[in-house]
Amino acid sequence: MSKRILSCMQPTNRLHLGNYLGALHNWVKLQDEGDNQCLYGVVDLHAITAGHDPGSLAQSTREIAAAYIAAGVDPARSYIFVQSAVPAHSQLQWLFATQTPLGWLKRMTQFKDKAGKKQDLASLGLFGYPVLMAADILIYKATHVPVGDDQKQHLELTRDIAQSFNQHYCDGEEFFPLPEPYITGEATRVMSLRDGTAKMSKSADSDMSRINLTDDADTIAQKIRKAKTDPEALPDNAKGLEGRAEADNLVGIYAALSGQAKEDVLADFGGKQFSEFKPALADLCVDKLSPITARMRELMDDPGELDAILKRGNDKAQSLAAPTLEETMKILGFWR
Ligand code: TRP
């Protein structure tokens, strides 16, 4: 059976190497595998749940879409869409909001982390964020959702919403399929260049902790040269990376970018110092990222063309989503 795969990113800040190796790289592989049908959204409605700049939202939305295309998502085969331009997402979200107990949402650890001690000041939208995410997924009846570890709980909530709808309104028949997570593998978990135990993140204070997809070659080389390491030489097998978070991270990045296992990288670099490994890693990074960066710039320089691609994607997405919304409303007994 063909899989229907859906994943999304928020248009907040810049994309970095972690987004590329942890997500985009994978998305492209999934698109090229079997007869998967892939949908990739830019979730701008999610991006306004925690304060945003109206002056840059549209441009950030274009930038994320450009990154998808530059990384290899093919708009002719996959759907690339903007969430706010496909109204069925918001409409289904309302229907789900009325069916989701507050208790389920109160358990969401990401809300607790984001709202911190000031929960009463957090918006209803931030609290309901996972319900909108469930709508993103179920409006297309997606079967597989590639997400990072931090989104696993939201995906479980999505399954709960789908299951409870099926049970309550469809006599347990599977109207909404229960989507499976595609948790991205260990090898592609990219950590900060300053602290091998923290994820590479767009919100970390120091820009030196991440490689942005828009960094030029010199900046990339400088960030890798300055990346934190330990004084030891590289081990000659993966076991030797245990307890050496920074070394493990850099070897992992090399492995992912070159399409090798860490063992293979260490077969070449075992016993060598970082002073030798880092320049090789910098060259590899520049080699792999510069075509993506260049393509992204090209797309950003021609917003007319990019917008036309997005409009086609939005239309395709809406025509896939609309019948599901219609059926859901019929099942709920609305006047039509
Ligand atoms: N919550 C996701 C994140 O921050 C983004 C997201 C929104 C998403 N809707 C989605 C991811 C649907 C996968 C599927 O990473």
Short mmCIF file of C-alpha atoms and ligand atoms in Angstrom, two decimals:
data_model
loop_
_atom_site.label_atom_id
_atom_site.label_comp_id
_atom_site.label_asym_id
_atom_site.label_seq_id
_atom_site.Cartn_x
_atom_site.Cartn_y
_atom_site.Cartn_z
CA MET A 1 0.00 0.00 0.00
CA SER A 2 1.33 3.42 -0.79
CA LYS A 3 2.12 5.63 2.16
CA ARG A 4 0.83 9.13 2.56
CA ILE A 5 3.55 11.08 4.29
CA LEU A 6 3.12 14.49 5.83
CA SER A 7 5.51 16.75 7.67
CA CYS A 8 5.78 20.45 8.37
CA MET A 9 8.08 23.14 9.68
CA GLN A 10 7.32 26.48 11.24
CA PRO A 11 8.57 29.62 9.55
CA THR A 12 10.49 30.88 12.55
CA ASN A 13 14.09 32.03 12.30
CA ARG A 14 16.57 30.41 10.01
CA LEU A 15 16.98 26.78 9.06
CA HIS A 16 20.19 25.07 10.15
CA LEU A 17 22.15 21.91 9.50
CA GLY A 18 20.07 20.04 12.10
CA ASN A 19 16.88 20.75 10.15
CA TYR A 20 18.58 19.62 6.97
CA LEU A 21 20.10 16.35 8.21
CA GLY A 22 17.36 15.59 10.72
CA ALA A 23 14.40 16.37 8.48
CA LEU A 24 14.76 17.69 4.93
CA HIS A 25 17.33 15.13 3.86
CA ASN A 26 14.94 12.43 5.04
CA TRP A 27 11.91 14.02 3.41
CA VAL A 28 13.65 13.89 0.06
CA LYS A 29 14.54 10.22 0.55
CA LEU A 30 10.92 9.42 1.41
CA GLN A 31 9.73 11.23 -1.70
CA ASP A 32 12.05 9.13 -3.85
CA GLU A 33 11.08 5.84 -2.23
CA GLY A 34 8.39 3.50 -3.63
CA ASP A 35 5.13 5.19 -4.51
CA ASN A 36 4.92 7.36 -1.43
CA GLN A 37 2.74 10.42 -1.68
CA CYS A 38 4.43 13.23 0.24
CA LEU A 39 2.99 16.47 1.56
CA TYR A 40 5.24 19.10 3.12
CA GLY A 41 3.74 22.17 4.70
CA VAL A 42 4.99 25.47 6.02
CA VAL A 43 2.93 25.90 9.16
CA ASP A 44 2.61 29.65 9.52
CA LEU A 45 -0.47 29.44 11.75
CA HIS A 46 1.66 27.59 14.27
CA ALA A 47 4.34 30.27 14.00
CA ILE A 48 2.12 32.98 15.49
CA THR A 49 1.39 31.09 18.73
CA ALA A 50 4.36 32.49 20.61
CA GLY A 51 4.84 36.04 19.42
CA HIS A 52 6.01 36.83 15.91
CA ASP A 53 7.03 39.71 13.69
CA PRO A 54 4.32 40.54 11.10
CA GLY A 55 7.00 42.25 9.02
CA SER A 56 8.89 39.03 8.38
CA LEU A 57 6.30 36.23 8.48
CA ALA A 58 5.63 36.12 4.73
CA GLN A 59 9.34 36.21 3.90
CA SER A 60 10.15 33.47 6.42
CA THR A 61 7.37 31.39 4.90
CA ARG A 62 8.95 31.77 1.46
CA GLU A 63 12.37 30.97 2.86
CA ILE A 64 11.25 27.67 4.37
CA ALA A 65 9.50 26.69 1.15
CA ALA A 66 12.63 27.63 -0.81
CA ALA A 67 14.69 25.42 1.50
CA TYR A 68 12.38 22.45 0.87
CA ILE A 69 12.79 22.86 -2.88
CA ALA A 70 16.53 23.57 -2.71
CA ALA A 71 17.06 20.44 -0.61
CA GLY A 72 15.36 18.36 -3.27
CA VAL A 73 11.63 18.26 -2.55
CA ASP A 74 10.11 18.27 -6.02
CA PRO A 75 6.94 20.37 -6.25
CA ALA A 76 5.85 18.38 -9.30
CA ARG A 77 5.69 15.15 -7.29
CA SER A 78 5.22 16.26 -3.70
CA TYR A 79 2.77 18.80 -2.34
CA ILE A 80 4.39 21.90 -0.92
CA PHE A 81 1.84 24.16 0.72
CA VAL A 82 1.34 27.02 3.14
CA GLN A 83 -0.93 26.09 6.04
CA SER A 84 -2.79 29.41 6.28
CA ALA A 85 -3.62 29.26 2.56
CA VAL A 86 -5.39 25.91 2.92
CA PRO A 87 -8.41 26.85 5.04
CA ALA A 88 -9.42 23.25 5.71
CA HIS A 89 -6.67 23.03 8.37
CA SER A 90 -8.23 25.72 10.55
CA GLN A 91 -11.71 24.45 9.96
CA LEU A 92 -10.92 20.90 10.99
CA GLN A 93 -8.99 22.23 13.95
CA TRP A 94 -12.14 23.84 15.34
CA LEU A 95 -14.08 20.62 15.00
CA PHE A 96 -11.31 18.73 16.82
CA ALA A 97 -11.01 21.44 19.47
CA THR A 98 -14.57 20.74 20.51
CA GLN A 99 -13.80 17.05 20.86
CA THR A 100 -10.53 17.24 22.77
CA PRO A 101 -10.59 17.19 26.59
CA LEU A 102 -8.49 19.87 28.30
CA GLY A 103 -6.87 17.13 30.35
CA TRP A 104 -5.18 15.71 27.25
CA LEU A 105 -3.69 19.09 26.40
CA LYS A 106 -2.56 19.78 29.95
CA ARG A 107 -0.26 16.78 29.72
CA MET A 108 1.69 18.18 26.77
CA THR A 109 5.25 18.75 27.93
CA GLN A 110 6.08 21.17 25.12
CA PHE A 111 3.33 23.54 26.28
CA LYS A 112 4.64 23.37 29.83
CA ASP A 113 8.17 24.09 28.58
CA LYS A 114 7.12 26.96 26.35
CA ALA A 115 4.67 28.60 28.74
CA GLY A 116 6.93 28.11 31.75
CA LYS A 117 5.63 29.55 35.00
CA LYS A 118 3.40 32.01 33.18
CA GLN A 119 0.75 29.59 31.94
CA ASP A 120 -2.07 32.07 32.48
CA LEU A 121 -0.40 34.50 30.12
CA ALA A 122 0.10 31.92 27.38
CA SER A 123 -2.47 32.11 24.60
CA LEU A 124 -5.28 29.68 23.89
CA GLY A 125 -3.54 29.15 20.55
CA LEU A 126 -0.33 27.97 22.18
CA PHE A 127 -2.32 25.63 24.40
CA GLY A 128 -4.31 24.31 21.44
CA TYR A 129 -1.24 24.05 19.17
CA PRO A 130 -1.29 20.22 19.19
CA VAL A 131 -4.94 20.20 18.06
CA LEU A 132 -4.02 22.24 15.00
CA MET A 133 -1.16 19.83 14.39
CA ALA A 134 -3.63 16.92 14.56
CA ALA A 135 -5.77 18.71 11.98
CA ASP A 136 -2.70 19.22 9.72
CA ILE A 137 -2.13 15.50 9.71
CA LEU A 138 -5.65 14.09 9.68
CA ILE A 139 -7.07 16.49 7.08
CA TYR A 140 -4.97 14.53 4.56
CA LYS A 141 -5.48 11.18 6.27
CA ALA A 142 -1.69 10.91 6.41
CA THR A 143 -0.37 7.49 7.39
CA HIS A 144 3.21 8.41 8.27
CA VAL A 145 4.62 11.52 9.89
CA PRO A 146 8.38 12.09 10.06
CA VAL A 147 9.03 14.06 13.25
CA GLY A 148 11.77 14.56 15.80
CA ASP A 149 11.60 13.15 19.29
CA ASP A 150 10.15 16.35 20.68
CA GLN A 151 7.00 15.96 18.56
CA LYS A 152 6.27 12.36 19.51
CA GLN A 153 3.81 13.30 22.22
CA HIS A 154 1.89 15.53 19.81
CA LEU A 155 1.64 12.65 17.40
CA GLU A 156 0.27 10.41 20.12
CA LEU A 157 -2.36 13.06 20.82
CA THR A 158 -3.19 13.06 17.11
CA ARG A 159 -3.74 9.31 17.28
CA ASP A 160 -5.96 9.76 20.34
CA ILE A 161 -8.06 12.39 18.58
CA ALA A 162 -8.42 10.18 15.50
CA GLN A 163 -9.28 7.11 17.52
CA SER A 164 -11.83 8.87 19.68
CA PHE A 165 -13.50 10.37 16.59
CA ASN A 166 -13.64 6.97 14.90
CA GLN A 167 -15.11 5.41 18.01
CA HIS A 168 -17.67 8.08 18.79
CA TYR A 169 -18.95 8.86 15.34
CA CYS A 170 -18.02 6.00 13.04
CA ASP A 171 -18.79 2.90 15.12
CA GLY A 172 -15.07 2.24 15.42
CA GLU A 173 -14.58 2.17 11.68
CA GLU A 174 -11.30 3.77 10.64
CA PHE A 175 -12.44 7.05 9.10
CA PHE A 176 -9.23 8.73 10.20
CA PRO A 177 -6.22 6.40 9.94
CA LEU A 178 -3.96 6.41 13.00
CA PRO A 179 -0.73 7.99 11.75
CA GLU A 180 2.61 6.35 12.53
CA PRO A 181 5.60 8.41 13.58
CA TYR A 182 8.75 8.16 11.52
CA ILE A 183 11.18 9.14 14.24
CA THR A 184 14.36 10.23 12.56
CA GLY A 185 17.34 8.08 13.42
CA GLU A 186 20.14 8.57 15.90
CA ALA A 187 22.67 9.28 13.18
CA THR A 188 20.86 12.41 12.09
CA ARG A 189 20.42 14.01 15.48
CA VAL A 190 22.63 17.05 15.09
CA MET A 191 23.85 18.66 18.28
CA SER A 192 25.11 22.14 19.07
CA LEU A 193 28.70 22.93 18.04
CA ARG A 194 29.25 24.46 21.45
CA ASP A 195 27.69 21.72 23.60
CA GLY A 196 27.46 18.16 22.35
CA THR A 197 24.63 17.35 24.74
CA ALA A 198 22.18 20.03 23.49
CA LYS A 199 20.32 19.84 20.18
CA MET A 200 21.41 22.25 17.44
CA SER A 201 18.67 24.83 17.70
CA LYS A 202 17.48 27.95 15.98
CA SER A 203 16.76 29.59 19.29
CA ALA A 204 20.14 29.01 21.00
CA ASP A 205 21.81 32.32 21.82
CA SER A 206 25.09 31.80 20.07
CA ASP A 207 25.06 31.71 16.30
CA MET A 208 28.37 29.82 16.56
CA SER A 209 26.41 26.84 17.91
CA ARG A 210 24.75 26.14 14.57
CA ILE A 211 25.40 26.09 10.84
CA ASN A 212 22.63 27.97 9.07
CA LEU A 213 21.53 26.94 5.61
CA THR A 214 22.26 30.52 4.58
CA ASP A 215 25.84 30.66 5.92
CA ASP A 216 28.57 31.22 3.35
CA ALA A 217 31.60 28.97 2.98
CA ASP A 218 33.88 31.07 5.19
CA THR A 219 31.36 31.22 7.99
CA ILE A 220 30.82 27.47 7.87
CA ALA A 221 34.56 26.81 7.98
CA GLN A 222 35.01 29.22 10.87
CA LYS A 223 32.18 27.67 12.90
CA ILE A 224 33.60 24.19 12.44
CA ARG A 225 37.12 25.35 13.28
CA LYS A 226 35.83 26.85 16.52
CA ALA A 227 33.50 23.95 17.38
CA LYS A 228 34.06 22.59 20.86
CA THR A 229 36.08 19.35 21.03
CA ASP A 230 38.24 17.48 23.50
CA PRO A 231 42.03 17.20 23.30
CA GLU A 232 42.13 13.50 22.32
CA ALA A 233 42.66 12.15 18.83
CA LEU A 234 39.69 10.51 17.12
CA PRO A 235 39.07 6.88 18.11
CA ASP A 236 39.21 4.16 15.48
CA ASN A 237 35.76 2.75 16.23
CA ALA A 238 32.33 4.05 17.17
CA LYS A 239 32.54 2.66 20.70
CA GLY A 240 35.39 5.05 21.37
CA LEU A 241 32.98 7.97 20.86
CA GLU A 242 31.06 7.08 24.01
CA GLY A 243 31.29 9.83 26.59
CA ARG A 244 32.75 12.20 23.97
CA ALA A 245 29.59 14.05 22.97
CA GLU A 246 31.31 16.72 20.85
CA ALA A 247 33.49 14.27 18.95
CA ASP A 248 30.49 12.01 18.43
CA ASN A 249 28.48 14.90 17.02
CA LEU A 250 31.14 15.99 14.52
CA VAL A 251 31.71 12.42 13.35
CA GLY A 252 27.92 11.98 13.09
CA ILE A 253 27.64 15.08 10.91
CA TYR A 254 30.46 13.85 8.68
CA ALA A 255 28.81 10.44 8.40
CA ALA A 256 25.37 11.83 7.56
CA LEU A 257 26.70 14.30 4.99
CA SER A 258 28.85 11.68 3.27
CA GLY A 259 26.19 8.96 3.45
CA GLN A 260 28.49 6.66 5.45
CA ALA A 261 28.31 4.95 8.83
CA LYS A 262 30.32 6.47 11.69
CA GLU A 263 32.49 3.34 11.65
CA ASP A 264 33.52 4.09 8.07
CA VAL A 265 34.39 7.68 8.91
CA LEU A 266 36.51 6.47 11.82
CA ALA A 267 38.22 3.91 9.63
CA ASP A 268 39.57 6.90 7.71
CA PHE A 269 40.10 9.35 10.56
CA GLY A 270 40.82 7.14 13.60
CA GLY A 271 44.00 8.30 15.35
CA LYS A 272 43.92 11.69 13.61
CA GLN A 273 43.67 14.97 15.50
CA PHE A 274 40.77 17.39 15.21
CA SER A 275 43.15 19.81 13.53
CA GLU A 276 43.09 17.39 10.60
CA PHE A 277 39.48 16.26 10.83
CA LYS A 278 37.88 19.69 11.12
CA PRO A 279 39.09 21.05 7.76
CA ALA A 280 37.87 17.86 6.06
CA LEU A 281 34.49 18.26 7.74
CA ALA A 282 34.34 21.94 6.77
CA ASP A 283 35.06 21.09 3.13
CA LEU A 284 32.39 18.41 3.13
CA CYS A 285 29.83 20.75 4.70
CA VAL A 286 30.54 23.48 2.18
CA ASP A 287 30.43 20.96 -0.65
CA LYS A 288 27.04 19.59 0.36
CA LEU A 289 25.42 22.80 1.51
CA SER A 290 26.56 25.31 -1.09
CA PRO A 291 24.39 23.95 -3.94
CA ILE A 292 21.40 24.10 -1.56
CA THR A 293 22.24 27.61 -0.44
CA ALA A 294 22.71 28.75 -4.02
CA ARG A 295 19.40 27.26 -5.14
CA MET A 296 17.66 28.82 -2.16
CA ARG A 297 19.05 32.22 -3.05
CA GLU A 298 17.91 31.80 -6.64
CA LEU A 299 14.39 31.00 -5.51
CA MET A 300 14.33 33.87 -3.03
CA ASP A 301 15.49 36.23 -5.75
CA ASP A 302 12.48 35.29 -7.87
CA PRO A 303 9.55 35.50 -5.45
CA GLY A 304 7.07 35.53 -8.36
CA GLU A 305 8.14 32.06 -9.43
CA LEU A 306 8.26 30.77 -5.85
CA ASP A 307 4.81 32.17 -5.09
CA ALA A 308 3.44 30.52 -8.22
CA ILE A 309 4.84 27.16 -7.07
CA LEU A 310 3.25 27.66 -3.66
CA LYS A 311 -0.11 28.64 -5.13
CA ARG A 312 -0.18 25.45 -7.18
CA GLY A 313 0.75 23.45 -4.07
CA ASN A 314 -1.94 25.16 -1.99
CA ASP A 315 -4.60 24.43 -4.61
CA LYS A 316 -3.61 20.77 -4.82
CA ALA A 317 -3.56 20.50 -1.03
CA GLN A 318 -6.94 22.18 -0.64
CA SER A 319 -8.52 19.86 -3.19
CA LEU A 320 -7.19 16.86 -1.27
CA ALA A 321 -8.27 18.32 2.07
CA ALA A 322 -11.73 19.65 1.20
CA PRO A 323 -13.51 16.28 0.79
CA THR A 324 -12.21 15.12 4.20
CA LEU A 325 -13.54 18.27 5.82
CA GLU A 326 -16.88 17.84 4.05
CA GLU A 327 -17.22 14.21 5.14
CA THR A 328 -16.21 15.06 8.71
CA MET A 329 -18.92 17.73 8.87
CA LYS A 330 -21.50 15.33 7.48
CA ILE A 331 -20.52 12.72 10.05
CA LEU A 332 -20.92 15.34 12.78
CA GLY A 333 -24.41 16.05 11.46
CA PHE A 334 -24.01 19.60 10.16
CA TRP A 335 -26.52 21.14 7.78
CA ARG A 336 -24.96 20.98 4.33
N1 TRP B 1 4.98 21.02 15.68
C1 TRP B 1 5.93 20.78 14.65
C2 TRP B 1 7.29 21.32 15.07
O1 TRP B 1 7.39 22.32 15.72
C3 TRP B 1 5.52 21.40 13.35
C4 TRP B 1 4.26 20.81 12.83
C5 TRP B 1 3.05 21.41 12.77
C6 TRP B 1 4.12 19.53 12.27
N2 TRP B 1 2.13 20.58 12.18
C7 TRP B 1 2.75 19.42 11.87
C8 TRP B 1 5.01 18.47 12.05
C9 TRP B 1 2.28 18.26 11.28
C10 TRP B 1 4.51 17.31 11.46
C11 TRP B 1 3.16 17.22 11.07
O2 TRP B 1 8.28 20.76 14.70
#
